[in-house]
Amino acid sequence: MGLELFNTFILLLLVVAAIVALRVKDLLTASVVFGVYSFLMCLLWAEMGAVDVAFTEATVGAGISTVVMIATIFNLKRKSSD
Amino acid sequence: MMENAIAWILIFPLFGSVACAILGMTNRKICYPIAVLSLACALWAGIETLNQLIASEEHTVAYLLGGWTLDAYPRGVGIELHADILGILITLVVLGVGLIVSVYSKLPVQEETPGKEPLFYTLFLLQVTGLAGICLTGDAFNLYVLIEVAALTGYGLIAMGSNRAAAATFNYVMLGTIGASFYLLGVGYLYIKTGTLNMVGIHDVIEANGLADSATMQVAFVLIGMGILIKMAFFPFHAWLPNAYCNAPTATSSLLAPLVTKVMIYVMIRMVLSVFGVEFSFESTMWTDVVPWLVVVAIVCAAVMALAQREIKRMLSYLIVAEVGYMVGGVWIYNYYGFIGSIFHVISDACMTLCLFLGAGLILRKAKTTHFDGLRGLFSKMPLTMTGFFIGGFSIIGLPPTCGFFSKWYLITGGMVSERWEYMVVLMFSTMVMVVLFFRLIERIHLAVTESGQNLGHGHGDLGLTEEQTRFDEGPLSMLIPLLVSASVVLIVGIYNQDIVSLIEIFLDEFNLPRGEGH
Amino acid sequence: MFEEGAIINELFIERLNYLIYVVLLLIGLHAMISKNNLMKKLIGMSIFQTAIILFYVSVGVKEGASIPIYLPEHDPHGSHVSLGAGNETEEASHGPVVLEAGLIKKYANPLPHVLMLTAIVVGVATLGLALALCQRIYQGYGTIEEDEILAKIEREEMRAHPSVAVKSMESSKTATSKVKKPATKSKESSTLSAKRAKSNPKTKAKTAPSTSQLKSSRSKSASSQPKTSASKSSSAMAKPATSKPKTKAKTTARPKSASTAKKTAPSKAKPRTPKK
Amino acid sequence: MKKISLIPVLLVGALLVYAAQDFPEWGSPNSPASQSPVSSHFIANTGVDTEVPNMVTAVLADYRGFDTMFETVVVFIAGMAVLAILKNSSKKKAGSKEFEVDVEPDLIVTNTVRLLIPVIQIFAFYVLAHGHVSPGGGFQGGVVMGASFILIALSWDLDTALARFPADRCTLVAGLGIVLYAGIGLLSMFLGGEFLDYAELAQIFPVSREMARYHAMLGVEIGVGLTVTAIMFSLYANLSTEGRLKGGL
């Protein structure tokens, strides 16, 4: 049950993170929140026994993707209209 | 060596592309010969495979990569290259078009994207690898990876052009990703029910377990279908295509326009026939009734939109959308002749679109515009180019002896056999539209007069062309010869249509497709 | 009643994964379709893709199974066996054996994991490429808001081919499945064009004009609109290949600008080729 | 307009939820996916076929090695396409003041990173080489390795990182990774097997057929790692500077 609770908790957090990442107007914040989303995903997958996938998501989704996104936003405008 | 011919089809361009990337850093000029050479080798391997296929008993080759052979391991453990006549025919089309465009691309690439030749040829060869791989693979997930290979290279190739191209590519990326992801999701749904990813394996499980009524399978079918339709720019999802293709660099659009949509049609045929099976696809769902009407809407809309365009490349892009409608319709009217028509049309449409886009590239190069108003009197200036271009145009219209006539013939026969009058009517309608389109073009290209007959030229003679405008001024040979070759391919495919159709028949005979009475 | 409870139990407790994956997928898909900012679209795209990965990983879950790495007692090389049981080490030294059917249930299904490794990689590749496109678009148009990009493209096309502008406007609108109210759009674009006419196009133009700015300049731009577009189209008219004034061109939308263009056609020629 | 776009989204959602009730029981070992001969074969026979304890690695690099080859190609494509899109696109001059980062690299940051980088890189090698036994493999190792270079770029500046890993070398290394991968496959083809049939390598290396697969997988993973390392760094370098490879974040 404990694991299930953990599972449920992360799943709900995922939805929250996804919505926040899409609603927030500051792109820098959005990409950081997206990094959080990726890391939550990674936790979830590790919990579900997909360690390799979780590892990849931790390095790629939470790591490289976020860095690359921030690097891009550095060259663009930070504000978003929606 | 020979028994691995099917693997060589993919290995040659793959290594060629890496060679372009690495060697191109020191010597840019070396990329062009590498590209041409590797594609020529791949084409040779493809023809070799076709010969093997025809010689073999069951007309299929299952090449088990990694040595996970079928006798020692369960099917689907390894990845399988599964070539049958259909797959190898489309592969040959892909490789042939790739080869012709690679020859053609020498000057356009140098001029339009200076300094990026190595990158261009790297992506170009990988695009061909991806498309050829799509035609050969026998694994549903591997197909996804190859679709992405083809898609990503396509994005890169298109976005190498102008800023406008980049903006158009972004839409392409969005829609392309949605399409590929839907496909991936559909494969996941298949996997959850069948437990395998091998196409033959999936088909066997569906047959064995009677999964046709399962909701998951139905949804998987819809998802895969939707993904493929988005990827092939079927009418309501066509939005990415015209902008992407008409802003892309010349060589890119000449490669992508003939191939990408057609290869996705191939994927649809493969999914419908080999993966889901005829019964599942046509008889246990209502799609056989619905899709032809969607096709009708698609063709009409695309044809009307093509009519509204004033730019050759954009007009051709809409024509592609209309042609996609033909082929989808040919599959979904569900009979033997429709399938022959569809498959033959994939081949002939690739040839004629190639021809038209090569011609458009030459026109763009000379006239500096593809807008209709810039074309006046071009025929007397570049007669060979225009002849080639119009052979492609006549094929799109469907005049004999071009290949377009024969494929349309089979499509219409299919419509008649299935009594799908709406499909036939719409085919006629779009043929009319294409007649209008191309004869309007012919008029402009021959004359320098406006529609109302006002002579705009400053010269003498009936055409009102100046001396300078009539001077013979063809494009460079490295571009002209591929155009003429492709134009003659259009004619040859038309003349030898019976041979190709008999090959297609070998493929289709193993499926139990309705042929209608009296045929 | 009991059945209903079972369904809820099934859907919300046991299959929460399947439900949440749908929710995430829809959030991502909706963002991809409806967001205006390109970066936001990309974040939506990533969410969309991870949702699919979540689905696949959920497929691979097995109740009570361990991760798909052999436990020490099944390790092919037996080097990790630390348990004292003698016969186990002996078995390991004999080399690997095929697992019994009963033991198969103890390991999660590795296939979905493998597939998703590939899918993650494809996802990051697409993301990188799309980010590069974003930068390219920003260089070209000075903005990553979709409606503003469309407005600029439209203007660019109007300059290149006045006659096709109307049509291509339509197609580009459908192309992005994003339609703004035409009235505000044309005004906005003309505002931008007026602005750009004044400022050096190379400088990073302040895009995304605040609404107050827009409002204040709206009245001005509405009146100056025909003039601006006329001068724009005139500059494009004077192309070497198409130096004939196109009286028959379909400029019904802006008849005034067309006639102005005709008069001033062969003036300052600055052909803006599409390539570059 | 946002309302309208909701309609297709909700349609898709309805479709997916409709299918979800038909799914096999959650986590059931008897679901078709878990019970199929394919996945059973992977679990039961990976040890026998390849001697690799980590099934995911074995399936990734050997059973479905063809997929992974094209996955590597996809990464390569991404790198090349980003180069193609951004190269020479920026109108700003490379030396433009606007993007000059004139902040001195922070002492504390650089010294910490100086200590960290070797650890990260060793860890990357560990992840790559130990992927047969533990989670990890070429891709993860490559990303970690690439991240170490990105870290250099972030804490000093891009020039420092590029001095250690020049842009041209990125392309070279990435290409070599694919050549290594496909080359191993090609070699096994020349030895009489199918493409990517690593077992044939036992003919030229003094190991059993299973161990040939084992070691070839390591080679393949190294190929993946090379490509990914190079492309990840190249992606960052290009994206943070709009392709100018000067200044930047």
Coordinates of C-alpha atoms in Angstrom, one line a residue, chain B residues 65-349:
Chain B
L65 CA 19.1 -9.1 -38.0
G66 CA 21.5 -10.2 -35.3
G67 CA 21.2 -13.8 -36.2
W68 CA 18.1 -14.4 -34.1
T69 CA 16.9 -16.9 -36.6
L70 CA 13.3 -18.2 -36.7
D71 CA 14.2 -21.8 -36.2
A72 CA 16.1 -21.3 -32.9
Y73 CA 14.2 -18.4 -31.4
P74 CA 10.6 -17.3 -31.2
R75 CA 9.6 -14.8 -33.8
G76 CA 9.9 -11.2 -32.7
V77 CA 12.9 -11.7 -30.5
G78 CA 15.2 -10.0 -32.9
I79 CA 14.3 -7.4 -35.5
E80 CA 13.4 -8.7 -38.9
L81 CA 13.8 -7.1 -42.3
H82 CA 10.8 -8.3 -44.0
A83 CA 10.8 -7.7 -47.7
D84 CA 8.1 -8.7 -50.1
I85 CA 7.5 -7.5 -53.6
L86 CA 5.6 -4.4 -52.4
G87 CA 8.3 -3.4 -50.0
I88 CA 11.1 -3.8 -52.4
L89 CA 9.3 -2.0 -55.2
I90 CA 8.7 1.1 -53.0
T91 CA 12.3 0.8 -51.8
L92 CA 13.5 0.8 -55.4
V93 CA 11.4 3.9 -56.0
V94 CA 12.9 5.6 -52.9
L95 CA 16.4 4.7 -54.0
G96 CA 15.8 5.7 -57.6
V97 CA 14.4 9.0 -56.7
G98 CA 17.2 9.5 -54.2
L99 CA 19.8 8.8 -56.8
I100 CA 18.2 11.1 -59.4
V101 CA 17.8 13.9 -56.9
S102 CA 21.3 13.5 -55.6
V103 CA 22.7 13.9 -59.1
Y104 CA 20.4 16.9 -59.6
S105 CA 21.4 18.5 -56.2
K106 CA 24.9 19.5 -57.1
L107 CA 24.3 23.1 -58.1
P108 CA 21.2 23.9 -56.1
V109 CA 22.9 22.9 -52.9
Q110 CA 26.0 25.0 -53.6
E111 CA 23.9 28.0 -54.4
E112 CA 21.1 27.8 -51.9
T113 CA 22.9 26.6 -48.8
P114 CA 26.6 27.5 -49.4
G115 CA 29.0 26.0 -46.9
K116 CA 26.5 23.4 -45.7
E117 CA 27.1 20.8 -48.4
P118 CA 28.4 18.1 -45.9
L119 CA 25.5 18.7 -43.6
F120 CA 23.1 18.6 -46.5
Y121 CA 24.4 15.3 -47.9
T122 CA 24.6 13.7 -44.5
L123 CA 21.0 14.5 -43.9
F124 CA 20.0 13.6 -47.4
L125 CA 21.5 10.1 -47.3
L126 CA 20.0 9.5 -43.9
Q127 CA 16.7 10.5 -45.2
V128 CA 16.9 8.0 -47.9
T129 CA 18.1 5.4 -45.4
G130 CA 15.1 6.1 -43.2
L131 CA 12.6 5.9 -46.0
A132 CA 14.1 2.8 -47.4
G133 CA 14.2 1.3 -44.0
I134 CA 10.5 2.1 -43.5
C135 CA 9.8 0.0 -46.6
L136 CA 11.9 -2.9 -45.5
T137 CA 11.4 -3.3 -41.8
G138 CA 9.2 -6.0 -40.4
D139 CA 9.0 -4.7 -36.9
A140 CA 6.4 -2.2 -35.8
F141 CA 8.5 -0.4 -33.3
N142 CA 11.5 -0.3 -35.6
L143 CA 9.2 1.3 -38.1
Y144 CA 8.6 4.1 -35.6
V145 CA 12.3 4.7 -35.2
L146 CA 12.8 4.8 -38.9
I147 CA 9.8 7.2 -39.3
E148 CA 11.5 9.4 -36.9
V149 CA 14.8 9.1 -38.7
A150 CA 13.1 10.2 -41.9
A151 CA 11.1 12.9 -40.1
L152 CA 14.1 14.5 -38.3
T153 CA 16.2 14.5 -41.4
G154 CA 13.3 16.1 -43.2
Y155 CA 13.0 18.8 -40.6
G156 CA 16.7 19.6 -40.9
L157 CA 16.7 19.6 -44.7
I158 CA 13.7 21.9 -45.0
A159 CA 14.8 24.3 -42.3
M160 CA 18.2 24.8 -44.0
G161 CA 16.4 27.2 -46.3
S162 CA 15.0 30.6 -45.5
N163 CA 13.6 31.9 -42.2
R164 CA 10.2 31.3 -43.7
A165 CA 11.2 27.7 -44.1
A166 CA 12.1 27.5 -40.5
A167 CA 8.7 28.8 -39.5
A168 CA 7.0 26.3 -41.7
T169 CA 9.2 23.5 -40.4
F170 CA 8.1 24.3 -36.9
N171 CA 4.6 23.4 -37.8
Y172 CA 5.8 20.3 -39.5
V173 CA 7.7 19.3 -36.4
M174 CA 4.5 19.7 -34.3
L175 CA 2.3 17.8 -36.6
G176 CA 4.9 15.3 -37.4
T177 CA 5.6 14.6 -33.8
I178 CA 1.9 14.2 -33.1
G179 CA 1.6 11.8 -36.0
A180 CA 4.6 9.7 -35.0
S181 CA 3.5 9.7 -31.4
F182 CA 0.0 8.5 -32.3
Y183 CA 1.6 5.8 -34.2
L184 CA 3.8 4.9 -31.3
L185 CA 0.8 4.8 -29.0
G186 CA -1.1 2.6 -31.4
V187 CA 1.8 0.2 -31.5
G188 CA 1.8 0.2 -27.7
Y189 CA -1.9 -0.7 -27.8
L190 CA -1.1 -3.5 -30.2
Y191 CA 1.7 -4.7 -27.9
I192 CA -0.5 -4.7 -24.8
K193 CA -2.9 -7.1 -26.5
T194 CA -0.6 -9.2 -28.6
G195 CA 2.7 -9.1 -26.7
T196 CA 4.9 -8.9 -29.8
L197 CA 6.1 -6.2 -32.1
N198 CA 6.9 -8.2 -35.1
M199 CA 4.4 -7.4 -37.9
V200 CA 3.9 -11.0 -38.9
G201 CA 3.7 -12.0 -35.2
I202 CA 1.0 -9.4 -34.5
H203 CA -1.0 -10.6 -37.4
D204 CA -0.7 -14.2 -36.3
V205 CA -1.8 -13.3 -32.8
I206 CA -4.8 -11.3 -34.1
E207 CA -5.8 -14.3 -36.2
A208 CA -5.2 -16.9 -33.5
N209 CA -6.9 -15.1 -30.7
G210 CA -9.7 -13.5 -32.6
L211 CA -8.9 -10.0 -31.3
A212 CA -10.9 -8.2 -34.0
D213 CA -13.7 -7.2 -31.5
S214 CA -11.4 -6.0 -28.8
A215 CA -11.8 -2.3 -28.0
T216 CA -8.1 -1.9 -27.6
M217 CA -7.4 -3.2 -31.0
Q218 CA -10.0 -1.0 -32.6
V219 CA -8.5 2.0 -30.8
A220 CA -5.0 0.9 -31.8
F221 CA -6.2 0.8 -35.4
V222 CA -7.6 4.3 -35.2
L223 CA -4.5 5.6 -33.5
I224 CA -2.1 4.1 -36.0
G225 CA -4.4 5.2 -38.9
M226 CA -4.6 8.7 -37.6
G227 CA -0.8 8.9 -37.0
I228 CA -0.2 7.7 -40.6
L229 CA -2.8 10.0 -42.0
I230 CA -1.2 13.0 -40.3
K231 CA 2.2 11.9 -41.6
M232 CA 0.9 11.5 -45.2
A233 CA -0.8 14.8 -45.2
F234 CA -4.3 13.5 -45.7
F235 CA -6.6 16.4 -46.2
P236 CA -7.6 17.8 -42.8
F237 CA -4.1 17.1 -41.6
H238 CA -2.3 18.4 -44.7
A239 CA -1.5 21.8 -43.1
W240 CA 2.2 21.2 -42.7
L241 CA 2.9 20.1 -46.2
P242 CA 2.4 23.1 -48.6
N243 CA 4.3 25.6 -46.5
A244 CA 7.1 23.2 -45.8
Y245 CA 7.6 22.0 -49.3
C246 CA 7.4 25.3 -51.1
N247 CA 9.8 27.1 -48.8
A248 CA 12.3 24.3 -48.7
P249 CA 15.5 24.4 -50.7
T250 CA 15.1 23.0 -54.3
A251 CA 17.0 19.8 -53.8
T252 CA 15.1 19.1 -50.5
S253 CA 11.7 19.6 -51.9
S254 CA 12.5 17.4 -54.9
L255 CA 13.5 14.6 -52.6
L256 CA 10.8 14.9 -50.0
A257 CA 7.8 15.7 -52.2
P258 CA 7.9 12.5 -54.2
L259 CA 8.8 10.3 -51.3
V260 CA 7.6 11.1 -47.9
T261 CA 3.8 11.0 -48.5
K262 CA 4.1 7.9 -50.7
V263 CA 6.1 6.0 -48.2
M264 CA 3.5 6.7 -45.6
I265 CA 0.9 5.4 -48.0
Y266 CA 3.0 2.3 -48.2
V267 CA 3.0 2.1 -44.4
M268 CA -0.8 2.3 -44.5
I269 CA -1.1 -0.5 -47.0
R270 CA 1.4 -2.6 -45.0
M271 CA -0.5 -2.0 -41.8
V272 CA -3.9 -2.7 -43.3
L273 CA -2.8 -5.8 -45.2
S274 CA 0.0 -7.4 -43.3
V275 CA -0.4 -6.3 -39.7
F276 CA -4.1 -6.0 -39.0
G277 CA -5.2 -8.2 -41.9
V278 CA -7.8 -7.7 -44.5
E279 CA -10.6 -9.0 -42.3
F280 CA -9.9 -6.8 -39.4
S281 CA -9.4 -3.7 -41.4
F282 CA -12.2 -3.9 -43.8
E283 CA -14.8 -6.2 -42.5
S284 CA -15.0 -5.8 -38.8
T285 CA -15.0 -2.0 -38.8
M286 CA -17.1 0.7 -40.3
W287 CA -14.1 2.4 -41.8
T288 CA -14.7 0.9 -45.2
D289 CA -17.9 3.0 -45.4
V290 CA -16.5 6.1 -43.9
V291 CA -13.1 6.6 -45.3
P292 CA -14.1 6.9 -49.0
W293 CA -16.3 9.8 -48.1
L294 CA -13.4 11.4 -46.3
V295 CA -11.4 10.8 -49.4
V296 CA -14.0 12.6 -51.5
V297 CA -13.9 15.6 -49.3
A298 CA -10.1 15.5 -49.2
I299 CA -9.7 15.3 -53.0
V300 CA -12.2 18.0 -53.7
C301 CA -10.8 20.4 -51.1
A302 CA -7.2 19.8 -52.2
A303 CA -8.0 20.2 -55.9
V304 CA -9.9 23.4 -55.3
M305 CA -7.0 24.8 -53.2
A306 CA -4.6 23.8 -55.9
L307 CA -6.7 25.7 -58.3
A308 CA -6.4 28.8 -56.2
Q309 CA -2.6 28.9 -56.1
R310 CA -0.5 31.2 -58.2
E311 CA 2.8 29.6 -57.5
I312 CA 4.1 26.4 -59.1
K313 CA 5.6 24.8 -56.0
R314 CA 2.6 25.6 -53.8
M315 CA 0.2 24.4 -56.5
L316 CA 2.2 21.1 -56.7
S317 CA 2.1 20.8 -53.0
Y318 CA -1.7 20.8 -53.0
L319 CA -1.7 18.4 -55.9
I320 CA 0.3 16.0 -53.7
V321 CA -2.4 16.3 -51.1
A322 CA -5.0 15.5 -53.7
E323 CA -2.9 12.5 -54.9
V324 CA -2.7 11.3 -51.4
G325 CA -6.5 11.3 -51.4
Y326 CA -6.5 9.1 -54.6
M327 CA -4.3 6.5 -53.0
V328 CA -6.0 6.4 -49.7
G329 CA -9.3 6.0 -51.6
G330 CA -7.9 3.3 -53.7
V331 CA -7.1 1.3 -50.6
W332 CA -10.3 1.9 -48.8
I333 CA -12.7 1.1 -51.7
Y334 CA -11.5 -2.3 -50.8
N335 CA -11.0 -4.4 -53.8
Y336 CA -8.3 -6.0 -55.8
Y337 CA -8.1 -3.4 -58.5
G338 CA -8.2 -0.5 -56.1
F339 CA -5.2 -1.9 -54.4
I340 CA -3.3 -2.4 -57.7
G341 CA -4.2 1.1 -58.5
S342 CA -3.0 2.5 -55.2
I343 CA 0.2 0.7 -55.2
F344 CA 0.9 1.5 -58.9
H345 CA -0.1 5.1 -58.2
V346 CA 2.4 5.2 -55.3
I347 CA 5.1 4.4 -57.9
S348 CA 3.9 6.5 -60.7
D349 CA 3.1 9.5 -58.4

